[in-house]
XYZ file of N, CA and C in Angstrom:
552
model
N -19.074 2.757 -19.549
C -19.842 3.070 -18.097
C -20.970 4.425 -18.275
N -22.401 4.438 -18.218
C -23.017 5.156 -17.908
C -22.389 6.032 -16.851
N -23.211 7.991 -16.928
C -23.680 8.449 -15.648
C -24.179 7.927 -14.630
N -25.471 6.791 -14.462
C -25.743 7.287 -13.515
C -25.186 5.652 -12.347
N -24.332 4.719 -13.855
C -23.028 4.140 -12.942
C -22.238 4.476 -12.218
N -21.182 6.047 -13.015
C -20.313 5.983 -11.522
C -21.390 7.037 -10.625
N -22.309 7.059 -10.340
C -22.666 7.901 -9.356
C -22.597 7.484 -8.401
N -23.108 5.749 -8.937
C -23.384 5.188 -7.520
C -22.046 4.735 -7.295
N -20.597 4.858 -7.834
C -18.897 4.613 -7.732
C -19.097 5.323 -6.590
N -18.676 4.968 -5.256
C -17.949 5.349 -4.280
C -16.595 5.506 -3.880
N -15.561 6.261 -3.954
C -14.908 6.301 -3.099
C -14.321 7.323 -2.451
N -14.242 6.592 -0.916
C -13.906 7.762 0.163
C -12.022 8.209 0.505
N -11.898 9.172 1.059
C -10.470 8.217 1.236
C -10.904 9.534 2.936
N -9.272 9.550 3.568
C -8.821 10.663 4.725
C -7.253 9.490 5.372
N -7.128 11.235 5.638
C -5.943 11.045 5.780
C -5.011 10.799 7.251
N -4.367 9.418 8.009
C -3.939 9.386 8.919
C -2.696 9.518 9.923
N -2.898 9.785 10.361
C -0.570 9.745 11.550
C -0.670 8.501 11.760
N 0.826 8.599 11.085
C 1.021 7.326 11.643
C 2.913 6.838 12.603
N 3.651 6.222 12.495
C 5.139 6.325 12.742
C 6.014 6.598 11.406
N 5.380 6.666 10.495
C 6.014 6.875 8.801
C 5.202 8.222 8.391
N 4.534 9.417 9.313
C 4.246 10.235 8.372
C 3.156 10.523 8.172
N 1.880 11.130 7.630
C 0.839 11.284 7.427
C 0.835 10.744 6.170
N -0.721 9.395 6.199
C -0.674 8.848 5.045
C -1.631 8.485 4.466
N -2.233 8.884 2.998
C -3.219 8.811 2.883
C -4.353 7.534 1.545
N -5.226 7.207 2.698
C -5.801 5.573 2.376
C -7.402 6.770 0.872
N -7.603 5.059 -0.024
C -8.747 5.418 -0.239
C -9.136 4.324 -0.431
N -10.762 4.126 -0.173
C -11.178 2.564 -0.552
C -12.695 3.674 -1.334
N -13.424 1.870 -2.245
C -14.695 2.266 -3.318
C -15.046 1.139 -1.908
N -15.996 0.713 -2.839
C -17.309 -0.351 -1.989
C -16.615 -1.111 -2.611
N -15.398 -1.539 -3.121
C -15.042 -3.040 -3.826
C -13.580 -3.433 -2.061
N -13.196 -2.310 -1.717
C -12.215 -2.148 -0.637
C -11.622 -1.047 -0.731
N -10.154 -1.055 0.453
C -9.187 -0.802 -0.220
C -8.578 -0.263 -1.163
N -7.805 0.592 -2.116
C -8.140 0.963 -3.255
C -6.546 1.789 -3.794
N -6.809 2.712 -2.222
C -5.092 3.441 -2.167
C -4.784 4.062 -1.103
N -3.007 3.654 -0.726
C -2.344 4.442 -0.108
C -1.239 5.146 -0.398
N -0.903 6.198 0.271
C -0.299 6.693 0.013
C 0.813 8.136 0.916
N 2.195 7.411 0.919
C 2.850 8.194 1.654
C 2.937 9.955 1.832
N 3.617 10.468 2.391
C 3.885 11.322 3.365
C 2.687 12.616 2.348
N 1.394 11.788 2.575
C 0.065 12.521 2.309
C -0.122 14.346 2.945
N 1.042 15.141 2.475
C 1.198 16.836 2.722
C 0.024 16.824 1.693
N -0.899 18.606 2.057
C -1.633 18.702 1.469
C -1.558 18.578 -0.536
N -0.645 19.092 -1.061
C -0.193 19.231 -2.109
C 0.146 17.567 -2.409
N 0.439 16.512 -1.748
C 0.304 15.037 -2.363
C -1.225 14.515 -2.184
N -1.829 15.283 -0.867
C -2.574 14.706 -1.494
C -3.750 15.085 -2.747
N -3.984 16.448 -2.687
C -5.027 17.269 -4.040
C -3.874 16.066 -5.593
N -2.652 16.008 -5.685
C -2.594 15.082 -7.247
C -3.322 13.878 -6.919
N -3.185 13.231 -6.003
C -3.286 11.880 -5.126
C -5.447 12.095 -5.709
N -6.038 12.951 -4.827
C -7.390 12.662 -5.072
C -7.271 12.943 -6.730
N -7.072 13.826 -7.299
C -6.744 13.719 -8.988
C -6.717 13.447 -9.538
N -5.429 12.416 -9.516
C -5.458 10.914 -10.389
C -6.242 10.088 -10.338
N -6.794 9.903 -8.377
C -7.901 8.668 -8.641
C -9.673 8.970 -8.973
N -9.854 10.540 -9.097
C -11.432 10.969 -9.943
C -10.746 10.918 -11.052
N -9.469 10.283 -12.154
C -9.266 10.310 -13.096
C -9.581 8.878 -13.898
N -8.962 8.279 -12.532
C -8.430 6.623 -13.132
C -9.949 5.682 -12.406
N -10.576 6.974 -11.567
C -11.996 6.391 -10.669
C -13.524 6.695 -11.295
N -12.689 8.093 -11.933
C -14.262 8.453 -12.465
C -15.827 9.360 -12.021
N -14.638 9.128 -10.629
C -15.511 9.620 -9.228
C -15.007 9.938 -9.078
N -15.469 12.099 -8.397
C -14.607 12.667 -7.657
C -14.468 12.353 -5.777
N -13.023 11.596 -5.103
C -13.175 11.057 -4.115
C -13.955 12.219 -2.587
N -14.442 11.305 -1.710
C -15.443 11.874 -0.355
C -14.607 11.465 0.488
N -14.322 13.166 1.169
C -13.464 12.553 2.524
C -14.016 12.673 3.748
N -14.447 10.638 4.004
C -15.194 10.155 5.519
C -13.937 9.068 5.730
N -13.851 9.514 6.748
C -12.645 9.146 7.578
C -13.673 7.972 8.309
N -14.453 9.171 8.497
C -16.037 7.273 9.633
C -16.388 6.084 8.376
N -16.591 5.787 7.283
C -16.971 5.047 6.529
C -16.927 4.035 7.027
N -17.888 2.396 6.657
C -17.249 1.392 6.945
C -16.349 0.547 6.391
N -15.850 1.732 4.996
C -14.739 1.058 4.424
C -13.722 1.771 4.762
N -13.507 3.054 5.514
C -11.876 3.307 6.198
C -11.700 3.447 7.740
N -13.471 2.997 8.493
C -12.994 2.896 9.891
C -12.607 2.370 10.543
N -11.994 0.429 9.375
C -11.664 -0.585 10.216
C -10.556 -0.378 9.129
N -10.598 0.662 8.101
C -9.061 0.694 7.378
C -7.807 0.963 8.412
N -8.852 2.067 9.037
C -8.014 3.317 9.650
C -7.320 2.140 11.220
N -8.432 1.290 12.127
C -7.706 0.867 12.773
C -6.693 -0.649 12.607
N -7.339 -1.079 11.843
C -5.836 -1.936 11.343
C -4.299 -1.397 11.048
N -4.774 -0.359 10.513
C -2.961 0.841 10.728
C -2.373 0.976 11.494
N -4.150 2.143 12.490
C -3.300 2.865 13.397
C -3.444 0.845 15.468
N -3.076 -0.704 14.691
C -2.968 -1.517 15.612
C -1.396 -2.113 15.237
N -1.815 -2.052 13.460
C 0.243 -2.230 12.439
C 0.590 -1.073 13.604
N 0.471 -0.115 13.178
C 1.301 1.042 13.605
C 2.395 0.390 16.086
N 1.173 0.494 15.878
C 1.872 -0.254 17.305
C 2.125 -1.405 18.035
N 2.577 -1.971 16.380
C 3.249 -3.258 16.591
C 2.118 -5.287 17.686
N 0.425 -4.590 17.425
C -0.367 -5.413 17.951
C -0.904 -6.517 16.586
N -0.908 -5.830 15.030
C -1.400 -6.422 13.881
C -0.340 -6.822 12.812
N -0.158 -7.753 12.796
C 0.772 -8.371 11.483
C -0.100 -9.046 10.269
N -0.945 -9.212 10.107
C -1.783 -9.730 9.577
C -2.759 -8.632 8.674
N -2.245 -7.764 7.893
C -3.909 -6.850 7.139
C -4.740 -8.034 6.723
N -6.165 -7.518 7.211
C -7.396 -8.502 6.841
C -8.708 -7.452 6.476
N -8.234 -6.791 5.173
C -9.473 -6.347 4.567
C -9.035 -6.348 2.602
N -10.587 -5.906 3.097
C -11.117 -6.124 1.225
C -10.471 -5.421 0.079
N -9.493 -5.817 -0.730
C -8.214 -4.931 -1.126
C -9.773 -5.192 -3.060
N -9.021 -3.703 -3.671
C -9.182 -2.695 -4.405
C -8.063 -3.094 -5.359
N -8.184 -3.802 -6.261
C -7.401 -4.261 -7.276
C -7.066 -3.648 -8.867
N -7.909 -2.572 -8.825
C -8.557 -2.144 -10.138
C -7.236 -0.777 -10.809
N -7.014 -0.746 -9.627
C -5.486 0.501 -10.036
C -3.902 -0.598 -10.384
N -4.391 -2.327 -10.521
C -2.758 -2.408 -10.687
C -3.689 -3.875 -12.035
N -2.610 -3.590 -13.100
C -3.347 -5.194 -13.489
C -1.442 -5.839 -14.875
N -2.736 -6.831 -15.072
C -1.471 -7.382 -15.394
C -0.625 -8.282 -14.527
N 0.903 -8.463 -15.314
C 1.837 -9.037 -14.210
C 2.594 -7.983 -13.005
N 2.199 -6.779 -13.220
C 2.847 -6.093 -11.683
C 1.472 -6.660 -10.552
N 0.001 -6.658 -11.338
C -1.225 -6.952 -10.110
C -0.905 -8.621 -9.845
N 0.006 -8.821 -10.637
C 0.464 -11.539 -10.091
C 1.347 -10.980 -9.897
N 1.955 -10.206 -9.165
C 3.888 -10.183 -8.282
C 3.104 -9.298 -7.470
N 2.086 -8.124 -6.962
C 2.291 -7.856 -5.986
C 1.053 -8.430 -4.562
N -0.026 -9.520 -5.469
C -0.732 -10.560 -5.034
C 0.039 -11.979 -4.270
N 1.254 -11.956 -4.936
C 1.965 -12.938 -4.657
C 3.018 -12.926 -3.033
N 2.792 -11.564 -3.815
C 3.152 -10.547 -2.330
C 2.941 -10.971 -1.352
N 2.099 -10.209 -1.305
C 0.758 -9.910 -0.578
C 0.605 -11.344 0.571
N -0.099 -12.544 -0.434
C -0.201 -13.845 0.377
C 1.143 -14.666 0.751
N 2.408 -14.080 -0.158
C 3.238 -14.931 -0.032
C 4.243 -14.801 0.676
N 4.338 -13.238 1.745
C 5.552 -12.653 2.334
C 5.398 -12.331 3.182
N 4.812 -12.927 4.319
C 4.172 -13.095 5.990
C 5.024 -11.421 6.677
N 4.929 -11.280 7.113
C 5.352 -10.110 8.721
C 6.669 -10.888 9.018
N 7.112 -9.871 9.026
C 8.706 -10.227 10.345
C 9.731 -10.998 9.109
N 9.560 -10.385 7.405
C 10.771 -11.544 6.585
C 10.381 -10.331 5.178
N 11.251 -11.372 4.393
C 11.982 -10.404 3.430
C 11.953 -11.417 2.894
N 12.395 -10.946 0.977
C 11.960 -11.219 0.194
C 12.751 -11.182 -1.369
N 13.627 -11.326 -2.300
C 14.382 -10.669 -2.774
C 13.853 -11.050 -4.457
N 13.922 -9.582 -4.994
C 13.787 -9.234 -5.872
C 13.330 -10.131 -7.357
N 13.817 -11.077 -7.013
C 14.300 -12.178 -7.933
C 14.046 -13.230 -7.524
N 13.658 -13.589 -6.549
C 12.793 -14.781 -5.625
C 11.529 -15.122 -6.239
N 11.448 -13.327 -5.644
C 9.494 -12.741 -5.525
C 9.465 -13.216 -7.654
N 9.998 -13.419 -8.560
C 10.067 -13.375 -9.966
C 9.531 -14.587 -10.206
N 10.941 -15.138 -9.837
C 10.809 -16.144 -9.996
C 8.966 -17.566 -8.917
N 8.933 -16.618 -8.313
C 7.947 -17.275 -7.176
C 6.605 -17.637 -8.144
N 6.507 -16.054 -9.542
C 5.467 -15.428 -9.727
C 5.871 -16.824 -11.617
N 7.167 -16.632 -11.533
C 6.971 -17.654 -13.220
C 8.039 -17.540 -14.150
N 8.359 -16.531 -13.681
C 9.586 -15.056 -14.546
C 10.792 -14.979 -13.790
N 11.512 -16.170 -13.976
C 12.948 -15.599 -13.170
C 13.933 -15.061 -13.530
N 13.451 -14.770 -15.125
C 14.589 -12.954 -15.309
C 13.916 -11.846 -15.045
N 13.239 -11.874 -14.428
C 11.923 -10.811 -14.807
C 12.380 -9.764 -12.595
N 13.782 -9.911 -12.546
C 13.679 -9.651 -11.134
C 13.931 -7.818 -11.231
N 14.161 -7.491 -12.703
C 13.949 -5.517 -12.589
C 12.337 -5.072 -12.943
N 11.285 -6.130 -13.374
C 10.415 -6.196 -13.670
C 10.237 -5.923 -12.311
N 10.556 -6.783 -11.217
C 9.271 -7.082 -9.743
C 9.783 -5.312 -9.158
N 10.646 -4.502 -9.705
C 11.252 -3.679 -9.253
C 10.247 -2.227 -8.969
N 9.359 -2.903 -10.606
C 8.593 -1.644 -11.512
C 7.458 -2.331 -10.603
N 7.147 -3.132 -10.535
C 5.984 -3.792 -9.678
C 6.161 -2.480 -8.672
N 6.615 -3.186 -7.323
C 7.072 -2.671 -6.671
C 6.485 -0.897 -6.745
N 7.444 -0.972 -7.326
C 7.230 0.915 -7.924
C 5.920 1.450 -8.116
N 4.970 0.064 -8.622
C 3.728 0.924 -8.660
C 2.698 0.434 -8.285
N 3.127 0.335 -6.718
C 2.081 -0.859 -6.015
C 1.272 0.564 -5.088
N -0.171 0.227 -5.319
C -0.520 1.698 -4.606
C -1.138 1.128 -3.333
N -0.879 0.339 -2.951
C -1.717 0.166 -1.487
C -0.086 -0.745 -0.331
N 0.733 0.151 -0.469
C 2.278 0.041 0.120
C 1.261 -0.369 1.809
N 2.660 -1.152 2.502
C 1.890 -1.235 4.350
C 1.453 -2.502 3.562
N 0.084 -2.205 2.730
C -0.989 -3.251 3.280
C -0.485 -4.805 1.933
N 0.230 -4.586 1.401
C 0.788 -5.329 -0.222
C 2.378 -4.622 0.126
N 3.058 -5.151 1.596
C 3.649 -4.865 1.419
C 5.730 -4.871 0.488
N 5.133 -4.178 0.077
C 6.168 -3.313 -1.140
C 8.005 -3.142 -0.144
N 7.621 -3.480 1.281
C 8.780 -2.877 2.208
C 9.186 -4.060 2.740
N 8.999 -5.244 1.910
C 9.600 -7.027 2.535
C 10.574 -7.357 1.449
N 10.728 -6.864 0.283
C 11.126 -6.971 -1.055
C 12.646 -5.742 -0.975
N 13.681 -6.867 -0.702
C 14.981 -6.757 -0.981
C 16.291 -7.056 -1.815
N 16.475 -6.625 -2.448
C 18.252 -7.164 -2.674
C 18.732 -8.370 -2.169
N 18.920 -9.358 -3.311
C 19.696 -10.340 -3.120
C 20.757 -10.645 -2.765
N 21.663 -9.125 -2.786
C 23.157 -9.171 -2.146
C 23.079 -8.531 -0.378
N 21.716 -8.702 -0.188
C 21.490 -8.178 1.095
C 21.396 -6.234 1.133
N 21.405 -5.599 -0.151
C 20.797 -4.224 0.108
C 19.393 -4.398 0.223
N 19.403 -3.093 1.138
C 17.574 -2.153 0.819
C 16.758 -2.285 -0.482
N 17.240 -2.046 -1.296
C 16.716 -1.686 -2.663
C 15.786 -0.558 -2.009
N 15.200 0.182 -3.317
C 14.240 1.308 -3.588
C 13.579 0.638 -3.167
N 12.383 2.589 -2.730
C 11.950 2.543 -2.095
C 10.414 3.670 -2.552
N 9.203 3.530 -2.884
C 8.762 3.960 -3.063
C 7.959 5.287 -2.430
N 8.530 4.974 -0.532
C 8.364 6.053 -0.010
C 10.008 6.563 1.269
N 10.237 6.421 0.323
C 11.836 6.722 0.889
C 12.174 5.324 1.395
N 13.739 5.154 1.772
C 14.495 4.603 2.134
C 14.259 4.608 3.545
N 14.165 5.699 3.893
C 14.024 6.168 5.754
C 12.772 5.551 6.023
N 12.049 4.820 5.172
C 10.197 5.254 5.357
C 10.494 2.863 5.726
N 11.075 2.690 4.245
C 11.066 1.604 4.426
C 11.998 1.099 5.948
N 13.007 1.563 5.565
C 13.631 1.010 7.144
C 12.630 1.318 8.534
N 11.858 2.463 8.534
C 11.060 1.658 10.315
C 10.121 1.073 9.942
N 9.800 0.498 8.489
C 8.944 -0.307 8.277
C 9.704 -1.590 8.745
N 10.245 -1.873 8.282
C 11.536 -3.502 8.600
C 11.508 -3.100 9.787
N 11.769 -2.082 10.942
C 12.424 -1.915 12.311
C 11.109 -2.122 13.103
N 9.952 -2.146 12.197
C 9.214 -2.259 12.688
C 8.845 -3.434 13.230
N 9.462 -4.087 12.579
C 8.522 -5.716 12.023
C 10.201 -6.663 12.584
N 10.415 -5.904 12.949
C 11.858 -7.031 13.346
C 12.772 -7.108 12.860
N 13.046 -7.424 11.665
C 13.768 -7.125 10.604
C 14.951 -6.888 10.684
N 15.151 -4.844 10.963
C 16.336 -4.256 11.179
C 16.803 -3.960 12.807
N 17.431 -3.674 13.240
C 17.661 -2.997 13.853
C 16.824 -1.284 14.445
N 15.881 -1.232 15.589
C 16.051 -0.297 15.354
C 16.861 1.155 15.533
N 17.262 2.436 14.943
C 18.370 2.969 15.133
C 18.644 3.274 16.454
N 19.496 4.171 15.920
C 20.102 3.629 17.886
C 19.806 5.039 18.091
N 19.431 6.679 17.240
C 19.392 7.653 17.702
C 17.920 8.995 16.596
């Protein structure tokens, strides 16, 4: 890519509050490219450095841009319990291969309020023995919440792991009615 093409690539970001803590949202002209949990200042700085390295341009804080304004609105609606299906353009450039295949199936095939097992998701993408690889794909998901890796659980009924922490996964599943709300 020449330097002129790099100048044209715009990566914008914002930190938004949510019921699960601050989230960093980043977008390109293609769409939402990254959602990061627990977006404290150190997490934000590491994420922005990684995005700059991976995407070849320095991200710019710009919550009012069209790329982010709609994403922020939809996240607010989701956490208010009003939105069940995100309708955002997504930039899949941070993920490829098997992981991208699994995450695309998850995004299109596991609706709000439902869960799927790691093994079942592996079967859906034609790799029935790849439950552990599905777990790796969930851990590398650059678009959590929108690509709902919180909806992937263990076949024995266990909640499984989660990059945002198990309490965050429980809160998301409770919001979607899969788990009961905590009593206190």
